[in-house]
Amino acid sequence: MFNNSSKILFITMMIIGTLITVTSNSWLGAWMGLEINLLSFIPLMSDNNNFKSTEASLKYFLTQALASTVLLFSVILLMLNNSMTIEINNSFTSMIILSTLLLKSGAAPFHFWFPNLMEGLTWMNALLLMTWQKIAPLMLISYLNLKNLLLISVILSVIIGAIGGLNQTSLRKLMAFSSINHLGWMLSALMINESVWMIYFLFYSFLSFILTFMFNIFKLFHLNQLFSWFMQSKVMKFTLFMNFLSLGGLPPFLGFLPKWIVIQQLTFCNQYFQLMILLMSTLITLFFYLRICYSAFMLNYYENNWVISTQINNFSMKLYLICTFLSIFGLFMISMFYSMF
Amino acid sequence: MKYLSICSISFLNLISISMTCFFCSLYFLLNNLVYFIEWEVVSLNSMSITMTFLFDWMSLLFMSFVLMISSLVIFYSKEYMSGDVNINRFIMLVLMFVLSMMLLIISPNLVSILLGWDGLGLVSYCLVIYFQNIKSYNAGMLTALSNRIGDVALLLAIAWMLNYGSWNYIFYLEVMQNEFEMMLIGSLVMLAAMTKSAQIPFSSWLPAAMAAPTPVSALVHSSTLVTAGVYLLIRFNILLSNSWMGQFLLLLSGLTMFMAGLGANFEFDLKKIIALSTLSQLGLMMSILSMGFYKLAMFHLLTHALFKALLFMCAGAIIHNMNNSQDIRLMGGLSIHMPLTSACFNVSNLALCGMPFLAGFYSKDMILEIVMISNINMFSFFLYFFSTGLTVCYSFRLVYYSMTGDLNCSSLNVLNDEGWVMLRGMMGLLVMSIIGGSMLNWLIFPVPYMICLPFFLKLLTLFVCIFGGLFGYLISVSNLYTINKSMILYNLTNFMGSMWFMPYISTYGVIFYPLNYGQIVSKSFDQGWSEYFGGQHLYQKLLNYSQTLFLIHNNNLKIYLMLFVFWILILVNFLLFL
């Protein structure tokens, strides 16, 4: 991917688009940034040799274009209304804006395109879609202070993210539903505080980076590939599943830390109902992650007689191991540093 | 290694301590001394935790006997267990067993008695399951759980003793003997003693514990485990006399004596016969104790320990020679093939029967004569004398089966007296079971009992014994044309030969309904409703929801986008018209 010079251009444009959105001080500028971002991400996704990714890029284009159109429409509507600052919080116009942004980020009632799309992507594109592409819409959502629709979206996101992953055998769909679930947490973090959201987002990006990095190197797309995954060593398999659990948010691992922060903030704000739903759905997520680990280590512990020697270069290996170390022991280290000061 | 094995070292240690105890007890006996040692372990504010020991002639004499028998048993096991890889563990266990017994003997305190008592229970479990097979495990579980009832009773007694502010029971027995609380304590202690001494509702573990190695049986059945109950009641004897507890115990122990004697006549397992005879003798001790003659109970306890240990040692030697078979029908003619062992066997058997001037004679004869001059009802009288006859009966039956006739085991079988180590162990006890009775008789009773009986009553014991022996011979004689008389009344035979069904009652009888209800509860709650309303059902529901969710996810992009447009239209609608 990085050998292709046009891709470098598109990636740069994509980043610039997001930055324009984040830094703009008018809705029109934000819309423009979103468009730049969309139009430069589509060539990244499409691949002439793979019609599934072409299909995915088309789907992405259609959904995002629809959302952008309606966004532009509602922004104009907002300007016509002429009383921006007062009514922005509880008018139907802002509800329309919020709906379009939720559709762009793939949050729950408008998430249907997201898992289908993920199925056609390469792992690197999937990573971009799960992390970077969410920055701009989420940032715009944070400008709106509209609780009711957002709360509905949070609850639906976590529940659908949890239940959808339960029967999943495709790793990309699994990651997509996990992303929807995490998006629910991020939205609820967003309702409290922007910096909490940012912390959550950073940790989530880090954890999904480790997983997709490995998936990408070893071309893992389905669960049964994971079970017989002995190409490097048993340590690799073990650490990979630790990362899985970390992403799910099992307490001794790093993934629990952002959840911990959100839990604490929600308790301070007396949002017990929302918190309960978040936690219950995360338990379901944890359940199926644990079930996968259980199968991988005990029930389906088989080895292939043949070995595919996939070369992993030294740099990637070191990167992976350092990141895994952080992901597994990060919570301990943060607590220790915290107690030092 | 040959001369300094763990057996030899333990033997030397134990025998020297035993001798010391014996001479101390002589000194205490002569000077009528009692030493009460109290060691304050820790004292905190007004509360002091103390360890107390009571040394009088009784505890010292009993201790010397226990130590002597255990030293000889360990000496004997050096050869008996010589092929065993775990012999070190075995000897350690036996030593721990003896240690628990010591703690039990010298403590006048209910808490430290419980320590020794629990130690006995635990180590006896480990010893019974020493040969690791299913039968041993079952026997061990039966033993441990039967004894656990006694442990619980002792714990409850400790809880009741809290009323008095101290657990040194000897200070309170006489003063408080008319109080209700003391009666409760007494009955709980009696319950504990009955489990340990295998009195009637709890008898079934004693023959089952024969799964232990033979040296352990020799130790357990002669002087340690089963006599712990008798010894405890000897210490509590004040509470038994002149109360309903004594009467109750007299009835139960008499029945135990009768039941065991009867059962031994139907048994074909060598060790089980001896175990049942132990049970019978325990019943005798308990019954004379419940009539208030605690010194006689102690006397019989000591003499019985001597010849019973010898009997078990001989049985062990015989079992070795019979290729580990314990069935007496396969034996026969052993007096020709292993004369020295047979001599020991016969001496101890005769001592058990009460043959004049052997060890058992002095204690048993005196007990029976005391019974005759006491106030006693007809039923108990019958139990005493009939059981005495039965003892002689099964002893002679045993001798007839094993010592006379021809060998009925496999044809190519080399029989000989066992090695010199085992024989030496037996010789020591042989001497003691000949002279022990008269020696103890002269030591324990400074003034002889005055016994005055009519002529025929005096001869009753002798007559009962002779008749019993004759009967034992007659029921055992069989030839080719004999009708098997035990099959005529098969149900009665079954009843009497299986200890009055007690092994069934105390295993299946106890566990049958709880196990069934447990299964029902487990099936309908643990694996039924609570699974249904708990994890499994929730899991199924979630899977169903997940499947339903995927119907919606069926890649209909057009519909999704249309729905979004409709949603926006609705919002715009509201925007325009609200």
XYZ file of N, CA and C in Angstrom, chain B residues 24-122:
297
model
N 7.358 -45.863 86.647
C 6.711 -44.705 87.274
C 5.355 -45.101 87.819
N 4.615 -45.881 87.020
C 3.275 -46.239 87.479
C 3.347 -47.117 88.715
N 4.383 -47.985 88.792
C 4.552 -48.795 90.009
C 4.784 -47.897 91.208
N 5.627 -46.885 91.020
C 5.946 -45.959 92.104
C 4.695 -45.204 92.549
N 3.926 -44.740 91.532
C 2.698 -43.995 91.835
C 1.698 -44.879 92.558
N 1.653 -46.137 92.127
C 0.712 -47.079 92.707
C 1.051 -47.341 94.161
N 2.370 -47.525 94.429
C 2.796 -47.822 95.789
C 2.517 -46.651 96.727
N 2.855 -45.433 96.226
C 2.730 -44.272 97.099
C 1.401 -43.553 96.946
N 0.529 -44.121 96.091
C -0.774 -43.502 95.880
C -0.651 -42.044 95.452
N 0.146 -41.806 94.427
C 0.445 -40.442 93.990
C -0.408 -40.062 92.787
N -0.715 -38.785 92.662
C -1.279 -38.243 91.424
C -0.550 -36.948 91.127
N 0.007 -36.840 89.948
C 0.647 -35.581 89.556
C -0.254 -34.858 88.577
N -0.480 -33.594 88.878
C -1.289 -32.779 87.982
C -0.419 -31.626 87.515
N -0.053 -31.624 86.241
C 0.885 -30.620 85.735
C 0.119 -29.603 84.901
N 0.315 -28.346 85.237
C -0.377 -27.299 84.486
C 0.654 -26.343 83.930
N 0.629 -26.181 82.626
C 1.602 -25.298 81.967
C 0.839 -24.134 81.343
N 1.170 -22.937 81.790
C 0.466 -21.774 81.264
C 1.109 -21.365 79.946
N 0.395 -21.572 78.868
C 0.954 -21.274 77.551
C 1.007 -19.776 77.331
N -0.126 -19.113 77.529
C -0.157 -17.665 77.369
C -1.205 -17.113 78.316
N -0.924 -15.918 78.824
C -1.882 -15.302 79.717
C -2.154 -13.894 79.236
N -3.407 -13.609 78.972
C -3.747 -12.312 78.407
C -4.869 -11.741 79.253
N -4.614 -10.594 79.866
C -5.569 -10.001 80.808
C -6.014 -11.044 81.822
N -7.294 -11.338 81.854
C -7.727 -12.311 82.863
C -7.841 -13.705 82.275
N -7.555 -13.829 80.998
C -7.733 -15.134 80.374
C -6.393 -15.854 80.273
N -6.351 -17.063 80.725
C -5.099 -17.810 80.605
C -5.365 -19.111 79.870
N -4.498 -19.380 78.918
C -4.599 -20.637 78.182
C -3.583 -21.593 78.782
N -4.044 -22.700 79.316
C -3.123 -23.612 79.981
C -3.242 -24.992 79.377
N -2.124 -25.692 79.436
C -2.103 -27.088 78.999
C -1.964 -27.917 80.265
N -2.848 -28.893 80.423
C -2.805 -29.675 81.662
C -2.537 -31.140 81.352
N -1.789 -31.759 82.247
C -1.529 -33.198 82.138
C -1.843 -33.849 83.459
N -2.409 -35.014 83.387
C -2.720 -35.754 84.607
C -1.947 -37.065 84.590
N -1.082 -37.224 85.575
C -0.335 -38.485 85.683
C -0.790 -39.192 86.941
N -1.479 -40.301 86.796
C -1.718 -41.165 87.947
C -1.368 -42.582 87.515
N -1.542 -43.543 88.393
C -1.093 -44.887 88.030
C -1.849 -45.413 86.822
N -3.124 -44.969 86.682
C -3.916 -45.516 85.594
C -3.394 -45.046 84.241
N -3.183 -43.718 84.142
C -2.714 -43.211 82.850
C -1.316 -43.740 82.547
N -0.469 -43.812 83.568
C 0.900 -44.266 83.303
C 0.938 -45.740 82.915
N 0.114 -46.527 83.592
C 0.105 -47.954 83.271
C -0.447 -48.191 81.871
N -1.524 -47.493 81.579
C -2.119 -47.636 80.250
C -1.122 -47.200 79.180
N -0.434 -46.082 79.486
C 0.536 -45.569 78.533
C 1.663 -46.576 78.314
N 2.118 -47.173 79.401
C 3.212 -48.145 79.249
C 2.752 -49.331 78.416
N 1.508 -49.759 78.590
C 1.013 -50.883 77.794
C 0.894 -50.498 76.318
N 0.327 -49.318 76.090
C 0.170 -48.865 74.700
C 1.527 -48.792 74.019
N 2.500 -48.217 74.751
C 3.819 -48.040 74.156
C 4.496 -49.376 73.927
N 4.331 -50.284 74.867
C 4.980 -51.585 74.698
C 4.387 -52.316 73.489
N 3.059 -52.322 73.425
C 2.436 -53.034 72.310
C 2.808 -52.381 70.989
N 2.799 -51.027 70.981
C 3.116 -50.373 69.707
C 4.567 -50.588 69.329
N 5.466 -50.654 70.334
C 6.866 -50.922 69.995
C 7.011 -52.311 69.396
N 6.322 -53.277 69.975
C 6.423 -54.635 69.436
C 5.767 -54.726 68.064
N 4.688 -53.973 67.889
C 4.019 -53.989 66.590
C 4.923 -53.387 65.524
N 5.616 -52.310 65.899
C 6.524 -51.696 64.933
C 7.683 -52.627 64.617
N 8.175 -53.309 65.651
C 9.236 -54.297 65.455
C 8.779 -55.379 64.488
N 7.533 -55.795 64.694
C 6.931 -56.833 63.868
C 6.743 -56.354 62.433
N 6.354 -55.056 62.285
C 6.119 -54.559 60.918
C 7.397 -54.460 60.120
N 8.528 -54.440 60.796
C 9.784 -54.380 60.053
C 9.873 -55.533 59.069
N 9.374 -56.696 59.496
C 9.373 -57.804 58.552
C 8.069 -57.886 57.781
N 6.974 -57.625 58.495
C 5.679 -57.789 57.840
C 5.543 -56.847 56.660
N 5.998 -55.601 56.826
C 5.857 -54.610 55.758
C 7.146 -54.442 54.966
N 8.053 -55.437 55.045
C 9.390 -55.201 54.505
C 9.396 -54.970 53.001
N 8.421 -55.536 52.270
C 8.429 -55.341 50.831
C 7.807 -54.035 50.404
N 7.295 -53.277 51.351
C 6.507 -52.089 51.018
C 7.428 -50.906 50.774
N 7.158 -50.157 49.686
C 8.029 -49.009 49.405
C 7.756 -47.865 50.359
N 6.536 -47.794 50.859
C 6.170 -46.660 51.707
C 6.287 -46.972 53.185
N 7.205 -47.846 53.536
C 7.229 -48.283 54.939
C 7.531 -47.117 55.872
N 8.319 -46.142 55.393
C 8.609 -44.995 56.257
C 7.338 -44.231 56.595
N 6.517 -44.011 55.566
C 5.251 -43.321 55.823
C 4.397 -44.119 56.787
N 4.418 -45.433 56.593
C 3.618 -46.294 57.456
C 4.027 -46.145 58.917
N 5.347 -46.206 59.147
C 5.812 -46.123 60.537
C 5.519 -44.742 61.125
N 5.692 -43.706 60.283
C 5.370 -42.350 60.742
C 3.918 -42.256 61.184
N 3.048 -42.851 60.356
C 1.621 -42.798 60.691
C 1.352 -43.505 62.002
N 1.980 -44.680 62.166
C 1.762 -45.421 63.405
C 2.263 -44.598 64.589
N 3.407 -43.928 64.402
C 3.945 -43.124 65.515
C 3.010 -41.959 65.836
N 2.464 -41.352 64.794
C 1.515 -40.268 65.040
C 0.279 -40.767 65.755
N -0.107 -41.965 65.392
C -1.244 -42.599 66.037
C -0.990 -42.771 67.534
N 0.195 -43.278 67.828
C 0.550 -43.497 69.234
C 0.617 -42.158 69.969
N 1.144 -41.142 69.275
C 1.250 -39.825 69.896
C -0.130 -39.268 70.249
N -1.086 -39.404 69.310
C -2.447 -38.940 69.599
C -3.017 -39.671 70.797
N -2.716 -40.968 70.855
C -3.236 -41.761 71.968
C -2.653 -41.280 73.284
N -1.350 -40.956 73.275
C -0.706 -40.439 74.493
C -1.412 -39.173 74.960
N -1.659 -38.272 73.977
C -2.304 -37.000 74.305
C -3.656 -37.249 74.939
N -4.360 -38.232 74.389
C -5.680 -38.559 74.926
C -5.582 -39.106 76.334
N -4.554 -39.943 76.589
C -4.489 -40.623 77.877
C -4.154 -39.651 79.004
N -3.216 -38.745 78.742
C -2.738 -37.955 79.879
C -3.462 -36.634 80.045
N -4.469 -36.348 79.203
C -5.072 -35.026 79.392
C -6.366 -35.110 80.193
N -6.477 -34.285 81.214
C -7.715 -34.207 81.981
C -8.606 -33.079 81.478
N -8.339 -32.642 80.253
C -8.977 -31.445 79.748
C -9.713 -31.806 78.475
N -10.951 -31.355 78.350
C -11.766 -31.804 77.233
C -11.224 -31.322 75.891
N -10.599 -30.133 75.886
C -10.097 -29.612 74.616
C -8.892 -30.425 74.138
N -7.964 -30.692 75.054
C -6.797 -31.460 74.615
C -7.171 -32.911 74.350
N -8.221 -33.385 75.020
C -8.718 -34.721 74.662
C -9.215 -34.713 73.233
N -9.905 -33.628 72.877
C -10.414 -33.549 71.511
C -9.274 -33.559 70.496
N -8.157 -32.910 70.858
C -6.999 -32.923 69.945
C -6.537 -34.345 69.695
N -6.342 -35.083 70.789
C -5.915 -36.466 70.634
C -6.952 -37.291 69.906
N -8.193 -37.017 70.217
C -9.322 -37.772 69.652
C -9.386 -37.578 68.147
N -9.280 -36.303 67.724
C -9.296 -36.015 66.294
C -8.058 -36.565 65.607
N -6.921 -36.499 66.300
C -5.697 -37.080 65.737
C -5.887 -38.560 65.483
N -6.502 -39.250 66.439
C -6.768 -40.675 66.246
C -7.656 -40.896 65.036
N -8.707 -40.085 64.921
C -9.633 -40.259 63.805
C -8.950 -40.063 62.476
N -8.174 -38.985 62.401
C -7.518 -38.664 61.128
C -6.495 -39.728 60.746
